[in-house]
Amino acid sequence: MISVFIVDDHPVVIEGIHSLLQNEKDIAWVGQAMNAQSCLGFFVNNTADVVLMDISMPGMDGVELCAVMKEKYPGIFILGLSAFNQGLYIKKMMENGASGYILKNSSKEEVIKAIHAVSDGNIFFSGEVGQVLAAYQKYSATELPLLTPREKEVLELIAEGYTNPQIAEKIFLSPFTVDSHRKNLLAKLQVKNTASLIRLAVEQKLI
Amino acid sequence: MISVFIVDDHPVVIEGIHSLLQNEKDIAWVGQAMNAQSCLGFFVNNTADVVLMDISMPGMDGVELCAVMKEKYPGIFILGLSAFNQGLYIKKMMENGASGYILKNSSKEEVIKAIHAVSDGNIFFSGEVGQVLAAYQKYSATELPLLTPREKEVLELIAEGYTNPQIAEKIFLSPFTVDSHRKNLLAKLQVKNTASLIRLAVEQKLI
DNA sequence: GAACGAATCACTGTTTCGGGTGATGCATAC
DNA sequence: GTATGCATCACCCGAAACAGTGATTCGTTC
């Protein structure tokens, strides 16, 4: 018998998973929470084998909550849950000790399979998730490269649509210098042009 | 008695809404679909008072489906449904005849209230949605930057770091054509270069 | 069948970007 | 006291982006 707890800020998702699992003989629903705080509150006096955890929640998000939970209760397996295939956050959650990740458009069978897999100590990914994860491997070994203050400043101005000469004028530098910072940004973040740079920056919340 | 149909590609959402509504005496669940085609198929021989419709689905999305449905069956009220607060698409769906919009983190009470409201011919918005809509007013007066399929395709490839010639080769077009789409993107979204374009696209979840 | 938008292609400029290469001054770190 | 990293500036050059203008085809709508 596997005891399952869910934390998600979407009531319909909680209801949906609950409904999917209610006829499973070897899965027991032990509780639910709509935010990180109430989840942590539950585990003060209770426990569960597997926690289904939404990645994006108001306040503390799944990535943080995952770290806190695994630190306090290393024996509990955490299964990430998200509506979209957000490779970066999936990666971070895995680094924080999650045992797998499923999408909200997973079938009933897939959800149950995932719960069984992680409760046995295995790692489980939805098929699609695995593919996306691969795309983010370049950052798995190292952390995201650290930008210098100047680089961040230039990055933000690029993101606001300014050209090198405009940025140079704005922060009283030579256009050559701005261009140097720009090239360093491309090199550090391993992207080949402005489009990729800005996409990465926004997605990683660098700006 | 209000008959309700739901179309959403996430099984757990369908389950969740179903579960929320099953004890409501004046709401009847008449069916469900996981994509636009099967939704349209249902309405050939059946009907409903209110259709809960996800905004983002594979194939034809909610915005298009909404237009088709309202054109064929003007008497059916459509209630948009999405996990996120996507102002641009909410606006477009409203223009296509939707009667309201709720977020997937709405409470049971809010969902039921919304269904009653739209079935009476009223307009209903989740509180948060209304606020975000206001932020998009700049687009409401002028043209709506709703992108064509081709433009979306080009936008995504730009965001992946491909240049015009590379995109042209990838989707079998002349580089001139790709450049045209690119210029249209800049014009439609009122941005002045690639950096701003990608930033807007990522932040607005256009990609 | 006129009007419209989407999609396609074309040419000409100018500006900006991006790759390469290299230099200097100035901290701090070891 | 030298190694390292940051910040600054400089030049060349080809590729790409951006601006402007204009055209054709096709399907849909009215």
Tab-separated table of C-alpha atoms (C1' of nucleotides) in Angstrom:
chain	number	residue	atom	x	y	z
A	1	MET	CA	0.000	0.000	0.000
A	2	ILE	CA	1.483	3.292	-1.119
A	3	SER	CA	0.379	6.439	0.685
A	4	VAL	CA	0.145	9.478	-1.517
A	5	PHE	CA	-0.034	13.176	-0.693
A	6	ILE	CA	-0.530	15.952	-3.230
A	7	VAL	CA	0.391	19.620	-3.171
A	8	ASP	CA	-0.932	21.765	-5.996
A	9	ASP	CA	-2.590	25.158	-6.069
A	10	HIS	CA	-5.147	24.032	-8.648
A	11	PRO	CA	-8.200	22.459	-7.026
A	12	VAL	CA	-9.233	20.771	-10.245
A	13	VAL	CA	-5.864	19.059	-10.483
A	14	ILE	CA	-6.139	17.822	-6.915
A	15	GLU	CA	-9.648	16.582	-7.635
A	16	GLY	CA	-8.525	15.003	-10.867
A	17	ILE	CA	-5.653	13.060	-9.378
A	18	HIS	CA	-7.813	12.096	-6.412
A	19	SER	CA	-10.472	10.802	-8.739
A	20	LEU	CA	-7.925	8.893	-10.844
A	21	LEU	CA	-6.507	7.161	-7.790
A	22	GLN	CA	-9.574	6.476	-5.711
A	23	ASN	CA	-10.187	3.021	-7.154
A	24	GLU	CA	-6.587	1.917	-6.926
A	25	LYS	CA	-6.408	-0.753	-4.252
A	26	ASP	CA	-2.728	-0.339	-3.453
A	27	ILE	CA	-2.709	3.443	-3.343
A	28	ALA	CA	-3.960	5.358	-0.312
A	29	TRP	CA	-4.762	9.062	-0.446
A	30	VAL	CA	-3.515	10.567	2.786
A	31	GLY	CA	-3.999	14.260	2.178
A	32	GLN	CA	-3.571	17.314	0.074
A	33	ALA	CA	-2.318	20.897	0.267
A	34	MET	CA	-2.651	23.955	-1.900
A	35	ASN	CA	0.626	25.582	-0.921
A	36	ALA	CA	4.034	24.843	0.510
A	37	GLN	CA	3.220	25.995	4.034
A	38	SER	CA	0.227	23.761	4.492
A	39	CYS	CA	2.170	20.895	2.990
A	40	LEU	CA	4.961	21.320	5.522
A	41	GLY	CA	2.340	21.622	8.241
A	42	PHE	CA	0.874	18.258	7.316
A	43	PHE	CA	4.193	16.473	7.553
A	44	VAL	CA	4.860	17.644	11.082
A	45	ASN	CA	2.477	15.020	12.404
A	46	ASN	CA	1.960	12.794	9.375
A	47	THR	CA	3.844	11.188	6.570
A	48	ALA	CA	3.447	9.687	3.119
A	49	ASP	CA	5.371	7.465	0.762
A	50	VAL	CA	5.036	9.646	-2.304
A	51	VAL	CA	4.317	13.354	-2.665
A	52	LEU	CA	2.973	14.661	-5.966
A	53	MET	CA	4.197	18.220	-6.174
A	54	ASP	CA	3.265	21.000	-8.564
A	55	ILE	CA	6.227	22.921	-9.886
A	56	SER	CA	4.654	26.345	-9.883
A	57	MET	CA	2.813	27.568	-6.843
A	58	PRO	CA	2.319	30.938	-5.220
A	59	GLY	CA	4.830	31.625	-2.469
A	60	MET	CA	7.396	28.886	-2.189
A	61	ASP	CA	7.434	26.939	-5.442
A	62	GLY	CA	7.938	23.255	-6.042
A	63	VAL	CA	11.653	23.562	-6.564
A	64	GLU	CA	12.214	25.070	-3.131
A	65	LEU	CA	9.620	22.960	-1.396
A	66	CYS	CA	11.243	19.868	-2.824
A	67	ALA	CA	14.587	20.830	-1.315
A	68	VAL	CA	13.056	21.513	2.092
A	69	MET	CA	11.065	18.291	2.105
A	70	LYS	CA	13.986	16.084	1.105
A	71	GLU	CA	16.159	17.731	3.702
A	72	LYS	CA	13.644	17.094	6.488
A	73	TYR	CA	12.261	13.787	5.277
A	74	PRO	CA	14.787	12.075	2.982
A	75	GLY	CA	12.676	8.910	2.913
A	76	ILE	CA	9.745	10.521	1.138
A	77	PHE	CA	9.761	10.275	-2.640
A	78	ILE	CA	8.740	13.339	-4.571
A	79	LEU	CA	7.127	13.245	-7.987
A	80	GLY	CA	7.074	16.555	-9.857
A	81	LEU	CA	3.934	17.609	-11.627
A	82	SER	CA	3.445	20.347	-14.164
A	83	ALA	CA	1.162	21.375	-16.984
A	84	PHE	CA	4.087	22.169	-19.219
A	85	ASN	CA	7.386	20.709	-20.125
A	86	GLN	CA	9.666	23.103	-18.295
A	87	GLY	CA	13.048	21.544	-18.667
A	88	LEU	CA	14.934	23.949	-16.462
A	89	TYR	CA	12.662	23.593	-13.488
A	90	ILE	CA	12.493	19.879	-13.931
A	91	LYS	CA	16.265	19.792	-13.762
A	92	LYS	CA	16.382	21.934	-10.656
A	93	MET	CA	13.782	19.808	-8.964
A	94	MET	CA	15.737	16.683	-9.766
A	95	GLU	CA	18.859	18.259	-8.329
A	96	ASN	CA	16.826	18.969	-5.220
A	97	GLY	CA	16.065	15.298	-4.791
A	98	ALA	CA	12.887	14.655	-6.742
A	99	SER	CA	12.420	11.104	-8.031
A	100	GLY	CA	10.684	11.954	-11.257
A	101	TYR	CA	8.394	14.107	-13.208
A	102	ILE	CA	5.066	13.736	-14.971
A	103	LEU	CA	2.976	16.093	-17.034
A	104	LYS	CA	-0.593	16.929	-16.194
A	105	ASN	CA	-1.738	15.575	-19.515
A	106	SER	CA	-0.448	12.138	-18.534
A	107	SER	CA	-2.921	9.291	-18.714
A	108	LYS	CA	-4.265	7.546	-15.625
A	109	GLU	CA	-2.025	4.589	-16.372
A	110	GLU	CA	1.031	6.792	-16.560
A	111	VAL	CA	0.286	8.501	-13.255
A	112	ILE	CA	-0.137	5.151	-11.506
A	113	LYS	CA	2.948	3.744	-13.150
A	114	ALA	CA	4.940	6.753	-12.013
A	115	ILE	CA	3.749	6.459	-8.413
A	116	HIS	CA	4.702	2.811	-8.274
A	117	ALA	CA	8.060	3.467	-9.865
A	118	VAL	CA	9.159	6.193	-7.477
A	119	SER	CA	7.817	4.430	-4.395
A	120	ASP	CA	10.162	1.586	-5.304
A	121	GLY	CA	13.025	4.059	-5.322
A	122	ASN	CA	13.162	4.352	-9.086
A	123	ILE	CA	13.292	7.407	-11.264
A	124	PHE	CA	10.353	8.015	-13.578
A	125	PHE	CA	9.850	10.510	-16.391
A	126	SER	CA	7.030	11.079	-18.786
A	127	GLY	CA	8.323	10.294	-22.251
A	128	GLU	CA	8.178	13.873	-23.458
A	129	VAL	CA	9.928	15.127	-20.355
A	130	GLY	CA	12.946	12.986	-20.955
A	131	GLN	CA	13.519	14.524	-24.342
A	132	VAL	CA	13.365	18.048	-23.058
A	133	LEU	CA	15.717	17.244	-20.212
A	134	ALA	CA	18.385	16.277	-22.689
A	135	ALA	CA	18.308	19.755	-24.154
A	136	TYR	CA	19.312	21.170	-20.803
A	137	GLN	CA	22.186	18.807	-20.136
A	138	LYS	CA	24.706	21.455	-21.046
A	139	TYR	CA	23.960	23.116	-17.741
A	140	SER	CA	23.727	20.007	-15.629
A	141	ALA	CA	27.357	19.624	-14.701
A	142	THR	CA	28.118	23.271	-14.165
A	143	GLU	CA	25.709	25.740	-12.709
A	144	LEU	CA	24.523	28.637	-14.747
A	145	PRO	CA	27.604	30.766	-15.485
A	146	LEU	CA	27.901	33.753	-13.209
A	147	LEU	CA	27.649	37.114	-14.902
A	148	THR	CA	29.568	40.146	-13.785
A	149	PRO	CA	27.616	43.287	-12.781
A	150	ARG	CA	28.558	44.990	-16.027
A	151	GLU	CA	27.436	42.033	-18.069
A	152	LYS	CA	24.103	41.926	-16.317
A	153	GLU	CA	23.684	45.626	-16.936
A	154	VAL	CA	24.411	45.239	-20.631
A	155	LEU	CA	22.195	42.179	-20.848
A	156	GLU	CA	19.261	44.063	-19.423
A	157	LEU	CA	19.710	46.910	-21.869
A	158	ILE	CA	19.945	44.501	-24.773
A	159	ALA	CA	16.722	42.901	-23.571
A	160	GLU	CA	15.106	46.313	-23.555
A	161	GLY	CA	15.879	46.633	-27.218
A	162	TYR	CA	18.855	48.972	-27.204
A	163	THR	CA	21.679	48.549	-29.725
A	164	ASN	CA	25.351	48.623	-28.833
A	165	PRO	CA	25.812	52.314	-29.691
A	166	GLN	CA	22.701	53.230	-27.714
A	167	ILE	CA	23.843	51.243	-24.708
A	168	ALA	CA	27.293	52.822	-24.957
A	169	GLU	CA	25.777	56.279	-24.815
A	170	LYS	CA	23.462	55.318	-21.972
A	171	ILE	CA	26.123	54.007	-19.621
A	172	PHE	CA	29.007	56.185	-20.852
A	173	LEU	CA	31.172	53.535	-22.443
A	174	SER	CA	32.775	52.979	-25.794
A	175	PRO	CA	30.630	50.962	-28.205
A	176	PHE	CA	33.622	48.631	-28.438
A	177	THR	CA	33.376	47.909	-24.748
A	178	VAL	CA	29.677	47.247	-24.915
A	179	ASP	CA	30.349	44.906	-27.791
A	180	SER	CA	32.958	43.098	-25.711
A	181	HIS	CA	30.475	42.549	-22.908
A	182	ARG	CA	27.942	41.376	-25.418
A	183	LYS	CA	30.356	38.846	-26.881
A	184	ASN	CA	31.256	37.653	-23.394
A	185	LEU	CA	27.566	37.096	-22.688
A	186	LEU	CA	27.218	34.963	-25.803
A	187	ALA	CA	30.324	32.991	-24.904
A	188	LYS	CA	29.488	32.483	-21.225
A	189	LEU	CA	25.948	31.388	-21.870
A	190	GLN	CA	26.948	29.338	-24.874
A	191	VAL	CA	24.442	30.825	-27.244
A	192	LYS	CA	25.065	31.963	-30.755
A	193	ASN	CA	22.994	35.085	-31.163
A	194	THR	CA	20.809	37.689	-29.510
A	195	ALA	CA	17.606	35.696	-29.944
A	196	SER	CA	18.953	32.720	-28.008
A	197	LEU	CA	20.559	35.002	-25.472
A	198	ILE	CA	17.348	36.807	-24.618
A	199	ARG	CA	15.316	33.643	-24.573
A	200	LEU	CA	17.695	32.048	-22.133
A	201	ALA	CA	17.867	35.185	-20.025
A	202	VAL	CA	14.110	35.486	-19.712
A	203	GLU	CA	13.545	31.795	-19.116
A	204	GLN	CA	16.278	31.680	-16.499
A	205	LYS	CA	14.970	34.871	-14.983
A	206	LEU	CA	18.369	36.502	-15.363
A	207	ILE	CA	16.504	39.695	-16.185
B	1	MET	CA	-30.670	22.360	-15.230
B	2	ILE	CA	-27.536	23.482	-17.050
B	3	SER	CA	-25.858	20.986	-19.342
B	4	VAL	CA	-22.074	21.257	-19.407
B	5	PHE	CA	-19.507	19.922	-21.847
B	6	ILE	CA	-15.734	20.205	-21.407
B	7	VAL	CA	-12.900	20.176	-23.892
B	8	ASP	CA	-9.380	20.024	-22.486
B	9	ASP	CA	-6.351	17.949	-23.399
B	10	HIS	CA	-5.476	17.308	-19.753
B	11	PRO	CA	-7.268	14.245	-18.339
B	12	VAL	CA	-6.761	15.372	-14.770
B	13	VAL	CA	-8.463	18.661	-15.493
B	14	ILE	CA	-11.435	16.891	-17.028
B	15	GLU	CA	-11.565	14.591	-14.038
B	16	GLY	CA	-11.243	17.475	-11.652
B	17	ILE	CA	-14.037	19.539	-13.126
B	18	HIS	CA	-16.189	16.444	-13.410
B	19	SER	CA	-15.607	15.655	-9.789
B	20	LEU	CA	-16.315	19.220	-8.712
B	21	LEU	CA	-19.615	19.272	-10.542
B	22	GLN	CA	-20.956	15.790	-9.939
B	23	ASN	CA	-22.877	16.706	-6.816
B	24	GLU	CA	-24.369	19.862	-8.254
B	25	LYS	CA	-28.071	19.223	-8.676
B	26	ASP	CA	-28.656	21.855	-11.343
B	27	ILE	CA	-25.639	21.004	-13.471
B	28	ALA	CA	-25.615	18.053	-15.838
B	29	TRP	CA	-22.412	16.670	-17.309
B	30	VAL	CA	-23.156	15.799	-20.915
B	31	GLY	CA	-19.743	14.926	-22.229
B	32	GLN	CA	-16.096	15.699	-22.726
B	33	ALA	CA	-13.447	15.903	-25.433
B	34	MET	CA	-9.690	16.073	-25.487
B	35	ASN	CA	-9.329	18.011	-28.731
B	36	ALA	CA	-11.193	20.296	-31.073
B	37	GLN	CA	-12.130	17.620	-33.584
B	38	SER	CA	-13.831	15.331	-31.125
B	39	CYS	CA	-15.571	18.315	-29.589
B	40	LEU	CA	-17.023	19.315	-32.944
B	41	GLY	CA	-17.972	15.695	-33.537
B	42	PHE	CA	-19.991	15.621	-30.335
B	43	PHE	CA	-22.014	18.675	-31.253
B	44	VAL	CA	-23.135	17.219	-34.587
B	45	ASN	CA	-25.723	15.088	-32.787
B	46	ASN	CA	-25.756	16.618	-29.317
B	47	THR	CA	-25.743	19.950	-27.587
B	48	ALA	CA	-24.968	21.659	-24.296
B	49	ASP	CA	-25.705	24.925	-22.559
B	50	VAL	CA	-22.157	25.724	-21.544
B	51	VAL	CA	-18.821	24.534	-22.925
B	52	LEU	CA	-15.724	24.788	-20.744
B	53	MET	CA	-12.878	25.179	-23.170
B	54	ASP	CA	-9.134	25.011	-22.627
B	55	ILE	CA	-7.214	27.762	-24.364
B	56	SER	CA	-4.228	25.712	-25.401
B	57	MET	CA	-4.677	22.385	-27.094
B	58	PRO	CA	-2.770	20.455	-29.718
B	59	GLY	CA	-4.090	21.051	-33.203
B	60	MET	CA	-6.824	23.640	-33.284
B	61	ASP	CA	-6.585	25.723	-30.119
B	62	GLY	CA	-9.318	27.196	-27.987
B	63	VAL	CA	-9.300	30.536	-29.759
B	64	GLU	CA	-10.065	28.963	-33.121
B	65	LEU	CA	-12.432	26.350	-31.740
B	66	CYS	CA	-14.352	29.079	-29.973
B	67	ALA	CA	-14.884	30.928	-33.240
B	68	VAL	CA	-16.025	27.778	-35.038
B	69	MET	CA	-18.387	26.780	-32.248
B	70	LYS	CA	-20.011	30.186	-31.930
B	71	GLU	CA	-20.430	30.371	-35.680
B	72	LYS	CA	-22.174	27.003	-35.851
B	73	TYR	CA	-24.010	27.127	-32.545
B	74	PRO	CA	-24.459	30.729	-31.444
B	75	GLY	CA	-26.716	29.682	-28.578
B	76	ILE	CA	-24.016	27.773	-26.742
B	77	PHE	CA	-22.102	29.725	-24.133
B	78	ILE	CA	-18.362	29.219	-23.980
B	79	LEU	CA	-16.297	29.580	-20.852
B	80	GLY	CA	-12.546	29.791	-21.394
B	81	LEU	CA	-10.275	27.802	-19.152
B	82	SER	CA	-6.534	28.046	-18.699
B	83	ALA	CA	-3.816	27.338	-16.191
B	84	PHE	CA	-2.262	30.721	-16.755
B	85	ASN	CA	-3.398	34.220	-17.162
B	86	GLN	CA	-2.733	34.758	-20.861
B	87	GLY	CA	-4.180	38.149	-21.555
B	88	LEU	CA	-3.667	38.137	-25.284
B	89	TYR	CA	-5.507	34.905	-25.882
B	90	ILE	CA	-8.208	35.724	-23.387
B	91	LYS	CA	-8.945	38.879	-25.313
B	92	LYS	CA	-9.009	37.044	-28.619
B	93	MET	CA	-11.289	34.364	-27.269
B	94	MET	CA	-13.683	36.999	-26.005
B	95	GLU	CA	-13.705	38.577	-29.440
B	96	ASN	CA	-14.553	35.181	-30.829
B	97	GLY	CA	-17.655	35.040	-28.725
B	98	ALA	CA	-16.638	33.495	-25.423
B	99	SER	CA	-18.726	34.476	-22.424
B	100	GLY	CA	-15.995	34.456	-19.857
B	101	TYR	CA	-12.811	33.070	-18.559
B	102	ILE	CA	-11.673	31.240	-15.462
B	103	LEU	CA	-8.326	30.015	-14.281
B	104	LYS	CA	-7.666	26.413	-13.399
B	105	ASN	CA	-6.779	27.419	-9.869
B	106	SER	CA	-10.297	28.698	-9.366
B	107	SER	CA	-12.195	27.306	-6.402
B	108	LYS	CA	-15.177	24.997	-6.784
B	109	GLU	CA	-17.468	27.866	-5.871
B	110	GLU	CA	-15.943	30.072	-8.531
B	111	VAL	CA	-16.319	27.435	-11.243
B	112	ILE	CA	-19.985	26.904	-10.363
B	113	LYS	CA	-20.613	30.626	-10.136
B	114	ALA	CA	-19.055	31.097	-13.555
B	115	ILE	CA	-21.156	28.361	-15.143
B	116	HIS	CA	-24.336	29.857	-13.758
B	117	ALA	CA	-23.329	33.340	-14.829
B	118	VAL	CA	-22.597	32.499	-18.446
B	119	SER	CA	-25.595	30.204	-18.823
B	120	ASP	CA	-27.712	33.228	-17.907
B	121	GLY	CA	-26.069	35.130	-20.729
B	122	ASN	CA	-23.730	37.064	-18.483
B	123	ILE	CA	-20.003	37.619	-18.767
B	124	PHE	CA	-17.808	36.180	-16.035
B	125	PHE	CA	-14.137	36.616	-15.270
B	126	SER	CA	-11.936	35.300	-12.537
B	127	GLY	CA	-10.793	38.267	-10.495
B	128	GLU	CA	-7.170	37.935	-11.527
B	129	VAL	CA	-8.075	37.670	-15.170
B	130	GLY	CA	-9.764	41.034	-15.175
B	131	GLN	CA	-6.636	42.725	-13.902
B	132	VAL	CA	-4.393	41.181	-16.488
B	133	LEU	CA	-6.822	42.066	-19.246
B	134	ALA	CA	-6.343	45.705	-18.360
B	135	ALA	CA	-2.621	45.414	-18.951
B	136	TYR	CA	-3.324	44.411	-22.526
B	137	GLN	CA	-5.476	47.364	-23.337
B	138	LYS	CA	-2.712	48.820	-25.443
B	139	TYR	CA	-3.492	46.157	-27.975
B	140	SER	CA	-7.254	46.481	-27.797
B	141	ALA	CA	-7.535	49.881	-29.420
B	142	THR	CA	-5.274	49.052	-32.337
B	143	GLU	CA	-4.798	45.780	-34.160
B	144	LEU	CA	-4.574	42.661	-32.061
B	145	PRO	CA	-1.173	41.081	-32.529
B	146	LEU	CA	-2.636	37.663	-33.180
B	147	LEU	CA	-0.020	35.805	-35.127
B	148	THR	CA	-0.645	33.670	-38.190
B	149	PRO	CA	0.510	30.036	-38.107
B	150	ARG	CA	3.456	30.858	-40.318
B	151	GLU	CA	4.490	33.746	-38.139
B	152	LYS	CA	4.340	31.584	-35.050
B	153	GLU	CA	6.472	28.996	-36.799
B	154	VAL	CA	9.088	31.563	-37.777
B	155	LEU	CA	9.005	33.120	-34.327
B	156	GLU	CA	9.737	29.809	-32.696
B	157	LEU	CA	12.668	29.154	-34.983
B	158	ILE	CA	14.069	32.619	-34.347
B	159	ALA	CA	13.783	31.934	-30.627
B	160	GLU	CA	15.735	28.736	-31.125
B	161	GLY	CA	18.581	30.766	-32.518
B	162	TYR	CA	18.231	30.118	-36.231
B	163	THR	CA	19.013	32.862	-38.733
B	164	ASN	CA	16.796	33.761	-41.665
B	165	PRO	CA	18.735	31.627	-44.174
B	166	GLN	CA	18.692	28.674	-41.774
B	167	ILE	CA	14.971	29.026	-41.179
B	168	ALA	CA	14.377	29.304	-44.912
B	169	GLU	CA	16.198	26.038	-45.511
B	170	LYS	CA	14.402	24.366	-42.626
B	171	ILE	CA	10.871	25.104	-43.737
B	172	PHE	CA	11.527	25.238	-47.476
B	173	LEU	CA	10.989	28.928	-48.079
B	174	SER	CA	12.905	31.745	-49.667
B	175	PRO	CA	15.031	33.739	-47.213
B	176	PHE	CA	13.106	36.763	-48.467
B	177	THR	CA	9.863	35.230	-47.289
B	178	VAL	CA	11.261	34.409	-43.887
B	179	ASP	CA	12.483	37.965	-43.658
B	180	SER	CA	8.998	39.186	-44.512
B	181	HIS	CA	7.476	37.153	-41.706
B	182	ARG	CA	10.132	38.435	-39.394
B	183	LYS	CA	9.361	42.026	-40.286
B	184	ASN	CA	5.662	41.371	-39.802
B	185	LEU	CA	6.399	40.004	-36.347
B	186	LEU	CA	8.317	43.143	-35.414
B	187	ALA	CA	5.527	45.319	-36.771
B	188	LYS	CA	2.643	43.390	-35.252
B	189	LEU	CA	4.175	43.195	-31.816
B	190	GLN	CA	5.451	46.748	-32.025
B	191	VAL	CA	9.029	45.964	-31.146
B	192	LYS	CA	12.151	47.234	-32.833
B	193	ASN	CA	14.519	44.307	-32.905
B	194	THR	CA	15.059	40.630	-32.228
B	195	ALA	CA	15.967	41.133	-28.590
B	196	SER	CA	12.674	42.844	-27.784
B	197	LEU	CA	10.767	40.388	-29.907
B	198	ILE	CA	12.078	37.337	-28.103
B	199	ARG	CA	11.673	38.918	-24.730
B	200	LEU	CA	8.035	39.694	-25.424
B	201	ALA	CA	7.429	36.269	-26.906
B	202	VAL	CA	8.883	34.422	-23.939
B	203	GLU	CA	7.258	36.625	-21.331
B	204	GLN	CA	3.879	36.375	-23.003
B	205	LYS	CA	4.322	32.666	-23.523
B	206	LEU	CA	3.819	33.003	-27.240
B	207	ILE	CA	6.475	30.339	-27.596
C	1	DG	C1'	-16.319	39.607	-58.699
C	2	DA	C1'	-14.319	42.842	-55.508
C	3	DA	C1'	-12.053	43.122	-51.364
C	4	DC	C1'	-9.257	41.133	-48.055
C	5	DG	C1'	-5.655	38.764	-45.569
C	6	DA	C1'	-2.180	35.195	-45.654
C	7	DA	C1'	1.678	33.568	-47.814
C	8	DT	C1'	4.959	33.844	-51.071
C	9	DC	C1'	9.105	36.152	-53.407
C	10	DA	C1'	12.306	40.127	-54.911
C	11	DC	C1'	15.725	44.053	-54.701
C	12	DT	C1'	18.326	47.862	-52.452
C	13	DG	C1'	20.250	50.024	-49.141
C	14	DT	C1'	22.138	50.913	-44.198
C	15	DT	C1'	22.946	49.381	-39.613
C	16	DT	C1'	24.018	46.030	-36.372
C	17	DC	C1'	25.811	41.838	-34.962
C	18	DG	C1'	29.221	38.409	-34.208
C	19	DG	C1'	34.093	36.175	-34.669
C	20	DG	C1'	38.675	36.909	-34.194
C	21	DT	C1'	42.526	39.141	-32.026
C	22	DG	C1'	44.792	41.942	-29.031
C	23	DA	C1'	45.873	45.636	-25.788
C	24	DT	C1'	45.954	48.349	-21.038
C	25	DG	C1'	44.915	49.432	-16.141
C	26	DC	C1'	43.419	47.856	-11.843
C	27	DA	C1'	42.004	45.348	-8.309
C	28	DT	C1'	42.173	41.058	-5.253
C	29	DA	C1'	43.824	36.751	-4.130
C	30	DC	C1'	47.254	33.407	-3.060
D	1	DG	C1'	54.880	39.503	-6.764
D	2	DT	C1'	52.522	37.175	-9.939
D	3	DA	C1'	48.393	35.043	-11.403
D	4	DT	C1'	43.590	35.851	-12.170
D	5	DG	C1'	39.510	38.191	-13.332
D	6	DC	C1'	37.116	42.425	-14.460
D	7	DA	C1'	36.642	46.350	-17.144
D	8	DT	C1'	38.056	49.104	-20.555
D	9	DC	C1'	39.173	50.172	-25.584
D	10	DA	C1'	40.482	49.131	-30.616
D	11	DC	C1'	40.226	47.264	-35.457
D	12	DC	C1'	38.859	44.119	-39.408
D	13	DC	C1'	35.491	41.695	-41.842
D	14	DG	C1'	31.743	38.970	-43.247
D	15	DA	C1'	27.134	37.804	-42.068
D	16	DA	C1'	22.836	38.976	-40.462
D	17	DA	C1'	19.305	42.085	-39.329
D	18	DC	C1'	16.440	45.947	-40.373
D	19	DA	C1'	13.978	49.512	-43.423
D	20	DG	C1'	11.485	50.479	-47.459
D	21	DT	C1'	8.960	49.218	-51.463
D	22	DG	C1'	6.529	46.357	-54.323
D	23	DA	C1'	4.769	42.224	-56.465
D	24	DT	C1'	1.892	37.600	-57.254
D	25	DT	C1'	-1.030	33.826	-55.855
D	26	DC	C1'	-4.630	31.815	-53.351
D	27	DG	C1'	-8.595	31.210	-50.655
D	28	DT	C1'	-12.456	33.309	-48.186
D	29	DT	C1'	-15.856	36.610	-47.421
D	30	DC	C1'	-19.423	39.650	-48.637
